[in-house]
Short mmCIF file of C-alpha atoms and ligand atoms in Angstrom, two decimals:
data_model
loop_
_atom_site.label_atom_id
_atom_site.label_comp_id
_atom_site.label_asym_id
_atom_site.label_seq_id
_atom_site.Cartn_x
_atom_site.Cartn_y
_atom_site.Cartn_z
CA UNK A 1 -47.13 108.59 37.77
CA UNK A 2 -48.47 105.28 38.23
CA UNK A 3 -52.24 104.73 38.61
CA UNK A 4 -53.69 102.82 41.09
CA UNK A 5 -54.47 99.80 38.71
CA UNK A 6 -50.86 99.87 37.70
CA UNK A 7 -49.52 99.46 41.47
CA UNK A 8 -51.90 96.82 41.99
CA UNK A 9 -50.43 94.93 39.01
CA UNK A 10 -47.04 95.37 39.88
CA UNK A 11 -47.61 93.97 43.39
CA UNK A 12 -49.55 91.06 41.72
CA UNK A 13 -46.38 90.29 39.45
CA UNK A 14 -44.08 90.68 42.62
CA UNK A 15 -46.04 88.01 44.33
CA UNK A 16 -45.90 85.37 41.43
CA UNK A 17 -42.24 85.88 40.74
CA UNK A 18 -41.65 85.31 44.67
CA UNK A 19 -43.84 82.45 44.65
CA UNK A 20 -42.50 81.05 41.76
CA UNK A 21 -38.86 81.56 43.10
CA UNK A 22 -39.83 80.21 46.28
CA UNK A 23 -41.21 76.98 45.08
CA UNK A 24 -38.00 75.19 44.59
CA UNK A 25 -39.74 71.89 44.59
CA UNK A 26 -37.02 69.81 42.23
CA UNK A 27 -33.50 69.35 43.78
CA UNK A 28 -30.83 68.43 41.27
CA UNK A 29 -27.23 67.56 42.69
CA UNK A 30 -24.63 68.26 39.90
CA UNK A 31 -21.35 66.13 40.63
CA UNK A 32 -18.25 67.41 38.79
CA UNK A 33 -16.02 64.46 39.12
CA UNK A 34 -12.50 64.45 40.57
CA UNK A 35 -10.70 67.78 41.16
CA UNK A 36 -7.87 69.01 43.29
CA UNK A 37 -5.06 66.74 43.44
CA UNK A 38 -7.01 63.97 41.57
CA UNK A 39 -7.02 65.28 37.94
CA UNK A 40 -8.96 62.36 36.95
CA UNK A 41 -7.98 60.96 33.26
CA UNK A 42 -5.46 63.00 31.57
CA UNK A 43 -5.33 63.81 27.65
CA UNK A 44 -2.47 65.32 25.70
CA UNK A 45 -3.42 68.82 27.35
CA UNK A 46 -6.70 68.71 29.11
CA UNK A 47 -7.31 67.12 32.25
CA UNK A 48 -10.79 65.39 32.97
CA UNK A 49 -11.62 67.22 36.13
CA UNK A 50 -11.52 70.75 34.38
CA UNK A 51 -13.65 69.30 31.57
CA UNK A 52 -16.13 67.84 33.95
CA UNK A 53 -15.98 70.95 35.95
CA UNK A 54 -16.83 73.31 32.97
CA UNK A 55 -19.66 71.05 31.80
CA UNK A 56 -21.29 70.92 35.53
CA UNK A 57 -21.28 74.84 35.72
CA UNK A 58 -22.51 75.15 32.35
CA UNK A 59 -25.44 72.71 33.02
CA UNK A 60 -26.14 74.28 36.30
CA UNK A 61 -26.38 77.50 35.04
CA UNK A 62 -28.70 76.64 32.13
CA UNK A 63 -31.13 75.05 34.81
CA UNK A 64 -30.88 77.88 37.06
CA UNK A 65 -31.37 80.41 34.50
CA UNK A 66 -34.48 78.26 32.78
CA UNK A 67 -36.11 76.46 35.80
CA UNK A 68 -37.54 78.66 38.49
CA UNK A 69 -38.49 75.46 40.49
CA UNK A 70 -35.39 73.88 40.50
CA UNK A 71 -32.96 74.16 43.28
CA UNK A 72 -29.38 73.22 41.80
CA UNK A 73 -26.72 71.83 44.25
CA UNK A 74 -23.28 71.19 43.05
CA UNK A 75 -20.64 69.03 44.78
CA UNK A 76 -17.97 71.43 43.78
CA UNK A 77 -17.89 74.56 41.95
CA UNK A 78 -14.01 74.91 42.22
CA UNK A 79 -11.13 72.83 41.59
CA UNK A 80 -11.29 71.01 45.02
CA UNK A 81 -10.79 67.23 45.99
CA UNK A 82 -14.22 66.23 47.25
CA UNK A 83 -14.30 62.50 48.76
CA UNK A 84 -16.70 60.05 46.67
CA UNK A 85 -18.83 59.31 49.65
CA UNK A 86 -19.32 62.81 50.42
CA UNK A 87 -20.47 63.66 47.16
CA UNK A 88 -23.38 61.08 47.78
CA UNK A 89 -24.08 62.52 51.23
CA UNK A 90 -24.67 66.17 49.60
CA UNK A 91 -27.40 64.70 47.51
CA UNK A 92 -28.81 62.38 50.16
CA UNK A 93 -28.76 65.31 52.98
CA UNK A 94 -30.50 67.53 50.21
CA UNK A 95 -32.88 64.73 49.34
CA UNK A 96 -32.10 65.50 46.00
CA UNK A 97 -34.43 64.22 43.13
CA UNK A 98 -31.91 63.64 40.75
CA UNK A 99 -27.94 63.14 40.66
CA UNK A 100 -25.90 63.73 37.74
CA UNK A 101 -22.49 62.81 37.78
CA UNK A 102 -20.17 64.25 34.87
CA UNK A 103 -16.87 62.47 34.07
CA UNK A 104 -14.89 62.13 30.74
CA UNK A 105 -13.71 58.43 29.48
CA UNK A 106 -9.95 57.41 28.68
CA UNK A 107 -8.59 54.18 27.56
CA UNK A 108 -4.96 53.17 28.43
CA UNK A 109 -2.14 52.41 26.23
CA UNK A 110 -2.80 54.60 23.23
CA UNK A 111 -6.07 52.69 22.56
CA UNK A 112 -8.95 54.79 20.93
CA UNK A 113 -12.43 54.97 21.01
CA UNK A 114 -15.14 57.55 20.49
CA UNK A 115 -18.37 58.22 21.94
CA UNK A 116 -20.53 59.49 24.72
CA UNK A 117 -22.03 57.18 27.23
CA UNK A 118 -24.30 57.20 30.24
CA UNK A 119 -24.26 54.60 33.26
CA UNK A 120 -26.27 53.62 35.84
CA UNK A 121 -25.93 51.57 38.89
CA UNK A 122 -25.55 47.38 38.38
CA UNK A 123 -23.58 44.81 37.38
CA UNK A 124 -21.03 45.35 34.61
CA UNK A 125 -21.90 42.86 31.83
CA UNK A 126 -18.55 43.10 30.21
CA UNK A 127 -14.59 43.55 31.15
CA UNK A 128 -14.48 46.75 29.46
CA UNK A 129 -17.84 48.13 31.45
CA UNK A 130 -16.08 46.89 34.52
CA UNK A 131 -12.90 48.70 33.69
CA UNK A 132 -14.70 52.04 33.52
CA UNK A 133 -16.11 51.67 36.78
CA UNK A 134 -12.62 50.52 38.10
CA UNK A 135 -11.08 53.54 36.84
CA UNK A 136 -13.75 55.97 38.09
CA UNK A 137 -13.70 54.12 41.83
CA UNK A 138 -10.18 54.16 41.98
CA UNK A 139 -10.03 57.82 43.21
CA UNK A 140 -10.98 56.43 46.83
CA UNK A 141 -7.38 55.58 46.69
CA UNK A 142 -6.98 59.06 47.16
CA UNK A 143 -8.75 59.13 50.38
CA UNK A 144 -6.39 58.38 53.46
CA UNK A 145 -8.92 56.23 55.13
CA UNK A 146 -10.73 54.64 52.22
CA UNK A 147 -10.50 51.31 53.52
CA UNK A 148 -12.57 52.22 56.57
CA UNK A 149 -14.98 54.32 54.61
CA UNK A 150 -15.72 52.02 51.73
CA UNK A 151 -15.64 48.80 54.05
CA UNK A 152 -12.61 47.07 52.30
CA UNK A 153 -13.75 47.78 49.22
CA UNK A 154 -10.79 47.36 46.86
CA UNK A 155 -11.48 49.37 43.41
CA UNK A 156 -9.01 47.25 41.35
CA UNK A 157 -10.32 44.02 42.33
CA UNK A 158 -12.64 42.36 40.22
CA UNK A 159 -14.09 40.47 43.34
CA UNK A 160 -14.98 43.50 45.22
CA UNK A 161 -17.72 43.91 42.34
CA UNK A 162 -19.61 40.76 42.91
CA UNK A 163 -21.71 42.61 45.29
CA UNK A 164 -23.20 44.66 42.51
CA UNK A 165 -25.02 41.37 41.30
CA UNK A 166 -27.03 41.53 44.24
CA UNK A 167 -27.62 45.09 44.82
CA UNK A 168 -31.27 46.03 44.50
CA UNK A 169 -31.61 49.60 43.14
CA UNK A 170 -35.20 50.71 43.40
CA UNK A 171 -34.43 53.68 41.18
CA UNK A 172 -32.67 52.03 38.62
CA UNK A 173 -35.69 52.10 36.03
CA UNK A 174 -35.92 55.90 36.47
CA UNK A 175 -32.03 56.44 36.34
CA UNK A 176 -32.05 54.04 33.08
CA UNK A 177 -34.63 56.02 31.57
CA UNK A 178 -33.01 59.43 32.12
CA UNK A 179 -29.78 57.85 31.02
CA UNK A 180 -31.39 57.12 27.77
CA UNK A 181 -32.97 60.51 27.31
CA UNK A 182 -29.13 62.16 27.95
CA UNK A 183 -28.04 59.74 25.08
CA UNK A 184 -30.40 60.69 22.89
CA UNK A 185 -29.58 64.42 23.26
CA UNK A 186 -25.77 63.58 23.17
CA UNK A 187 -26.60 62.04 19.46
CA UNK A 188 -28.97 64.25 18.21
CA UNK A 189 -28.34 67.52 19.61
CA UNK A 190 -24.46 67.24 19.94
CA UNK A 191 -23.73 64.80 17.13
CA UNK A 192 -21.91 62.67 19.12
CA UNK A 193 -21.26 58.94 18.97
CA UNK A 194 -23.64 57.28 21.02
CA UNK A 195 -22.17 54.96 23.05
CA UNK A 196 -25.09 53.97 24.82
CA UNK A 197 -26.44 53.32 28.49
CA UNK A 198 -24.52 50.86 30.37
CA UNK A 199 -24.30 49.54 34.05
CA UNK A 200 -21.57 49.23 36.45
CA UNK A 201 -20.84 49.41 40.12
CA UNK A 202 -19.81 52.95 40.62
CA UNK A 203 -19.46 53.63 44.01
CA UNK A 204 -20.67 57.22 43.81
CA UNK A 205 -23.95 55.97 42.44
CA UNK A 206 -24.47 53.09 44.96
CA UNK A 207 -24.25 55.51 47.92
CA UNK A 208 -27.05 57.97 46.75
CA UNK A 209 -30.58 57.35 47.29
CA UNK A 210 -32.36 58.79 44.15
CA UNK A 211 -32.13 58.25 40.50
CA UNK A 212 -28.85 58.72 39.60
CA UNK A 213 -26.72 58.73 36.52
CA UNK A 214 -23.01 58.97 35.47
CA UNK A 215 -21.97 60.37 32.45
CA UNK A 216 -18.87 60.04 30.33
CA UNK A 217 -18.85 62.89 28.21
CA UNK A 218 -16.31 61.08 25.50
CA UNK A 219 -12.67 59.87 25.39
CA UNK A 220 -9.89 62.54 26.55
CA UNK A 221 -7.59 59.83 25.32
CA UNK A 222 -8.72 60.20 21.83
CA UNK A 223 -7.35 63.17 20.32
CA UNK A 224 -10.23 64.56 18.46
CA UNK A 225 -12.51 63.94 21.53
CA UNK A 226 -10.33 65.95 23.81
CA UNK A 227 -10.16 68.90 21.43
CA UNK A 228 -13.91 69.00 21.17
CA UNK A 229 -14.43 68.46 24.90
CA UNK A 230 -11.84 70.88 25.98
CA UNK A 231 -13.59 73.64 23.51
CA UNK A 232 -16.14 76.31 24.60
CA UNK A 233 -18.38 75.24 22.00
CA UNK A 234 -18.17 71.20 22.91
CA UNK A 235 -18.71 71.82 26.40
CA UNK A 236 -21.69 74.13 26.00
CA UNK A 237 -22.93 71.72 23.47
CA UNK A 238 -22.79 68.74 25.85
CA UNK A 239 -24.10 71.05 28.88
CA UNK A 240 -26.86 71.63 26.67
CA UNK A 241 -27.81 68.23 25.77
CA UNK A 242 -27.70 67.22 29.41
CA UNK A 243 -29.93 70.01 30.19
CA UNK A 244 -32.59 69.27 27.25
CA UNK A 245 -32.73 65.72 28.81
CA UNK A 246 -33.07 67.04 32.35
CA UNK A 247 -36.02 68.79 31.31
CA UNK A 248 -37.72 66.43 29.76
CA UNK A 249 -36.92 64.07 32.42
CA UNK A 250 -38.31 66.57 35.10
CA UNK A 251 -41.53 67.45 33.18
CA UNK A 252 -42.32 63.92 32.73
CA UNK A 253 -41.65 62.95 36.63
CA UNK A 254 -43.78 66.01 37.95
CA UNK A 255 -46.57 65.04 35.36
CA UNK A 256 -46.53 61.50 37.00
CA UNK A 257 -46.22 62.58 40.71
CA UNK A 258 -49.11 64.74 39.83
CA UNK A 259 -50.80 61.82 38.57
CA UNK A 260 -49.86 59.71 41.30
CA UNK A 261 -51.40 62.15 43.84
CA UNK A 262 -54.42 62.32 42.20
CA UNK A 263 -55.04 58.68 40.73
CA UNK A 264 -56.81 55.60 42.23
CA UNK A 265 -54.06 53.33 43.47
CA UNK A 266 -54.98 50.62 40.66
CA UNK A 267 -54.58 53.07 38.15
CA UNK A 268 -51.29 53.67 39.48
CA UNK A 269 -49.84 49.99 38.55
CA UNK A 270 -51.27 50.12 35.04
CA UNK A 271 -49.72 53.12 34.11
CA UNK A 272 -46.35 51.64 35.31
CA UNK A 273 -46.88 48.51 33.53
CA UNK A 274 -47.14 50.64 30.48
CA UNK A 275 -43.90 51.93 30.83
CA UNK A 276 -41.85 50.45 28.10
CA UNK A 277 -38.12 48.88 28.48
CA UNK A 278 -35.44 51.00 27.13
CA UNK A 279 -33.79 49.93 24.32
CA UNK A 280 -30.08 48.24 24.65
CA UNK A 281 -30.52 48.01 28.35
CA UNK A 282 -32.14 45.10 30.10
CA UNK A 283 -32.51 45.57 33.60
CA UNK A 284 -32.05 42.16 35.72
CA UNK A 285 -35.25 40.63 37.08
CA UNK A 286 -34.01 41.60 40.62
CA UNK A 287 -33.31 45.30 40.08
CA UNK A 288 -36.64 45.80 37.65
CA UNK A 289 -38.64 44.37 40.67
CA UNK A 290 -37.65 47.09 43.00
CA UNK A 291 -39.30 49.17 40.43
CA UNK A 292 -42.53 47.84 41.44
CA UNK A 293 -41.70 47.84 45.07
CA UNK A 294 -41.12 51.66 44.56
CA UNK A 295 -44.22 52.12 42.78
CA UNK A 296 -46.02 50.51 45.45
CA UNK A 297 -44.34 52.33 47.74
CA UNK A 298 -45.66 55.38 46.12
CA UNK A 299 -49.05 54.01 46.13
CA UNK A 300 -49.25 53.52 49.71
CA UNK A 301 -47.74 56.67 50.32
CA UNK A 302 -49.87 58.50 47.77
CA UNK A 303 -51.26 61.14 50.18
CA UNK A 304 -48.10 61.67 51.86
CA UNK A 305 -46.25 64.77 51.53
CA UNK A 306 -43.30 65.02 49.27
CA UNK A 307 -40.65 64.50 52.04
CA UNK A 308 -42.37 61.74 53.70
CA UNK A 309 -42.09 59.93 50.09
CA UNK A 310 -38.71 60.86 49.82
CA UNK A 311 -38.15 59.38 53.28
CA UNK A 312 -39.89 56.16 52.68
CA UNK A 313 -37.56 55.72 49.48
CA UNK A 314 -34.70 57.12 50.46
CA UNK A 315 -32.53 53.79 50.44
CA UNK A 316 -31.10 51.90 47.78
CA UNK A 317 -31.63 48.63 49.80
CA UNK A 318 -34.71 47.11 51.47
CA UNK A 319 -35.06 47.97 54.95
CA UNK A 320 -32.70 46.17 57.39
CA UNK A 321 -34.05 44.70 60.63
CA UNK A 322 -31.37 44.17 63.03
CA UNK A 323 -31.50 40.60 64.13
CA UNK A 324 -29.52 39.48 67.18
CA UNK A 325 -29.21 36.36 68.67
CA UNK A 326 -28.30 32.99 67.13
CA UNK A 327 -25.89 33.46 64.61
CA UNK A 328 -25.80 29.79 63.05
CA UNK A 329 -29.82 30.56 61.98
CA UNK A 330 -29.47 30.70 58.14
CA UNK A 331 -31.12 33.27 56.38
CA UNK A 332 -34.26 31.92 54.71
CA UNK A 333 -35.34 33.12 51.05
CA UNK A 334 -38.43 33.94 49.76
CA UNK A 335 -40.00 35.40 46.62
CA UNK A 336 -42.07 38.44 47.04
CA UNK A 337 -44.46 38.93 44.34
CA UNK A 338 -47.47 40.71 45.39
CA UNK A 339 -48.20 43.56 47.98
CA UNK A 340 -51.93 44.49 48.81
CA UNK A 341 -53.31 46.87 51.37
CA UNK A 342 -55.64 44.13 52.85
CA UNK A 343 -55.32 40.21 53.47
CA UNK A 344 -56.53 38.24 50.23
CA UNK A 345 -58.51 34.87 50.32
CA UNK A 346 -56.42 31.89 48.96
CA UNK A 347 -58.44 32.07 45.89
CA UNK A 348 -58.11 35.77 45.16
CA UNK A 349 -57.96 36.05 41.46
CA UNK A 350 -54.53 38.67 42.21
CA UNK A 351 -52.66 35.49 43.36
CA UNK A 352 -53.09 34.10 39.89
CA UNK A 353 -53.46 30.57 41.27
CA UNK A 354 -49.80 30.58 42.74
CA UNK A 355 -49.88 28.16 45.81
CA UNK A 356 -48.63 27.90 48.36
CA UNK A 357 -48.06 31.49 49.17
CA UNK A 358 -47.33 33.28 52.25
CA UNK A 359 -47.47 36.82 53.33
CA UNK A 360 -45.71 39.05 56.26
CA UNK A 361 -47.31 42.69 56.97
CA UNK A 362 -44.88 45.52 56.77
CA UNK A 363 -45.84 49.28 57.19
CA UNK A 364 -49.22 47.95 57.32
CA UNK A 365 -48.98 46.32 53.72
CA UNK A 366 -49.39 42.35 53.20
CA UNK A 367 -46.88 41.41 51.32
CA UNK A 368 -47.22 37.95 49.38
CA UNK A 369 -44.35 35.66 49.22
CA UNK A 370 -43.71 32.21 47.37
CA UNK A 371 -41.50 29.68 48.33
CA UNK A 372 -39.07 29.38 51.29
CA UNK A 373 -35.51 27.98 51.42
CA UNK A 374 -32.25 28.52 53.14
CA UNK A 375 -30.76 27.74 49.76
CA UNK A 376 -30.42 30.89 47.62
CA UNK A 377 -29.82 29.03 44.56
CA UNK A 378 -32.97 26.86 45.00
CA UNK A 379 -35.21 29.81 45.28
CA UNK A 380 -33.41 31.82 42.46
CA UNK A 381 -34.16 29.15 40.06
CA UNK A 382 -38.01 29.13 41.10
CA UNK A 383 -38.15 32.78 40.63
CA UNK A 384 -37.88 32.25 37.21
CA UNK A 385 -41.28 30.35 37.05
CA UNK A 386 -42.79 33.16 39.18
CA UNK A 387 -41.77 35.72 37.12
CA UNK A 388 -44.09 34.27 34.19
CA UNK A 389 -47.03 35.13 36.28
CA UNK A 390 -45.72 38.14 38.26
CA UNK A 391 -42.64 39.74 35.92
CA UNK A 392 -41.68 41.96 39.22
CA UNK A 393 -41.30 39.19 41.40
CA UNK A 394 -38.08 39.38 43.64
CA UNK A 395 -36.22 37.66 46.18
CA UNK A 396 -36.19 38.64 50.12
CA UNK A 397 -34.71 37.23 52.83
CA UNK A 398 -35.74 36.59 56.53
CA UNK A 399 -33.65 35.74 59.64
CA UNK A 400 -35.49 34.53 62.90
CA UNK A 401 -38.66 35.51 60.90
CA UNK A 402 -37.77 39.22 60.44
CA UNK A 403 -36.89 40.57 57.27
CA UNK A 404 -33.18 41.48 56.82
CA UNK A 405 -31.33 42.77 54.07
CA UNK A 406 -31.11 40.49 50.96
CA UNK A 407 -27.55 41.49 49.75
CA UNK A 408 -26.31 40.52 53.47
CA UNK A 409 -28.45 37.24 53.53
CA UNK A 410 -27.03 36.25 50.13
CA UNK A 411 -23.43 37.11 51.09
CA UNK A 412 -24.07 34.82 54.32
CA UNK A 413 -25.63 32.03 52.01
CA UNK A 414 -22.35 32.34 50.07
CA UNK A 415 -19.96 32.10 52.83
CA UNK A 416 -22.08 29.36 54.54
CA UNK A 417 -21.67 27.38 51.46
CA UNK A 418 -17.94 27.44 51.34
ZN1 ZN B 1 -13.67 60.35 35.85
#
């Protein structure tokens, strides 16, 4: 018969278990690429969709089994077709903290290559990289209304990808960091050829509003890799590697979040500057700039709840202000280099002697800018000199004195130039 003390102990233990289980404060979305009538790349015997699903389910099981505080959401758990945009929507609706898309690479025309790689959103720096994005994005052609849904994006046309040059992804540094952790694991834990961290214009990553990566487990078109990935041992090892990276990343993020909530704002920036650039990936200045912007959002929101924080950072592009009226007014480009919680005097040390400067106020924050021109190229060349003093400076755009989406403004500038 249990003593009174024993019963109390059991009640206490049950409470602990309940609290641990209830506190799902990290949400990860695992996206098994392709499915249903979309097989993805096909090998001699295996199909990409099945390899992806197997690894995705094994990864999810590992997380569910070992991380009580994590909620795992799958974009698919069976062999079904899911629209590309729907996959991102699932993650956005869940306000996920991390998005992991699992794919398997292939080369056409009997070309062979080996290696696992991890991708983040960005501009492809080589035609081989562009080809990977083209192949993965081509799945939208399976969707009846893809022309409307993806606003005329043609996955096979290189020109469609120009937009990714101007994409500003505020989660880029986190995504690249996680991607490099996965690669380390593929190499050390799964003993795969490390094909590195790359960037390309993946539609599924573009549509998510959280740190996101796309894993290419290996080449289904290379017989030895097909065999490995199709095996239980291979899929388990790859899932295990992603899990190890996930665990390390989550621990880091949670420690970081805790320190953001407990540290004075100035410390937050200092910490961020210590983040070392990741080897073999060089974020563009424009993209890395958004990192600081997002850090500063955290700084502003340091006392806000997590959901407010998610809301504040829930877009991959700067907030767009709808501008009506005269369409002939060309957008004006400026370089944003600093934000402050209060107005600064013109000789403030933080301006580092940059003159003349201007500012605008957004959400109660003073945002300092340098230069102003309707010529995007002129502002872009000025950016280089500003980044020597403010390494995270980036270009923003205004129309009729209202801040507008810089990517749209650049497109307009390019149209007007023609
Ligand atoms: Zn794929």
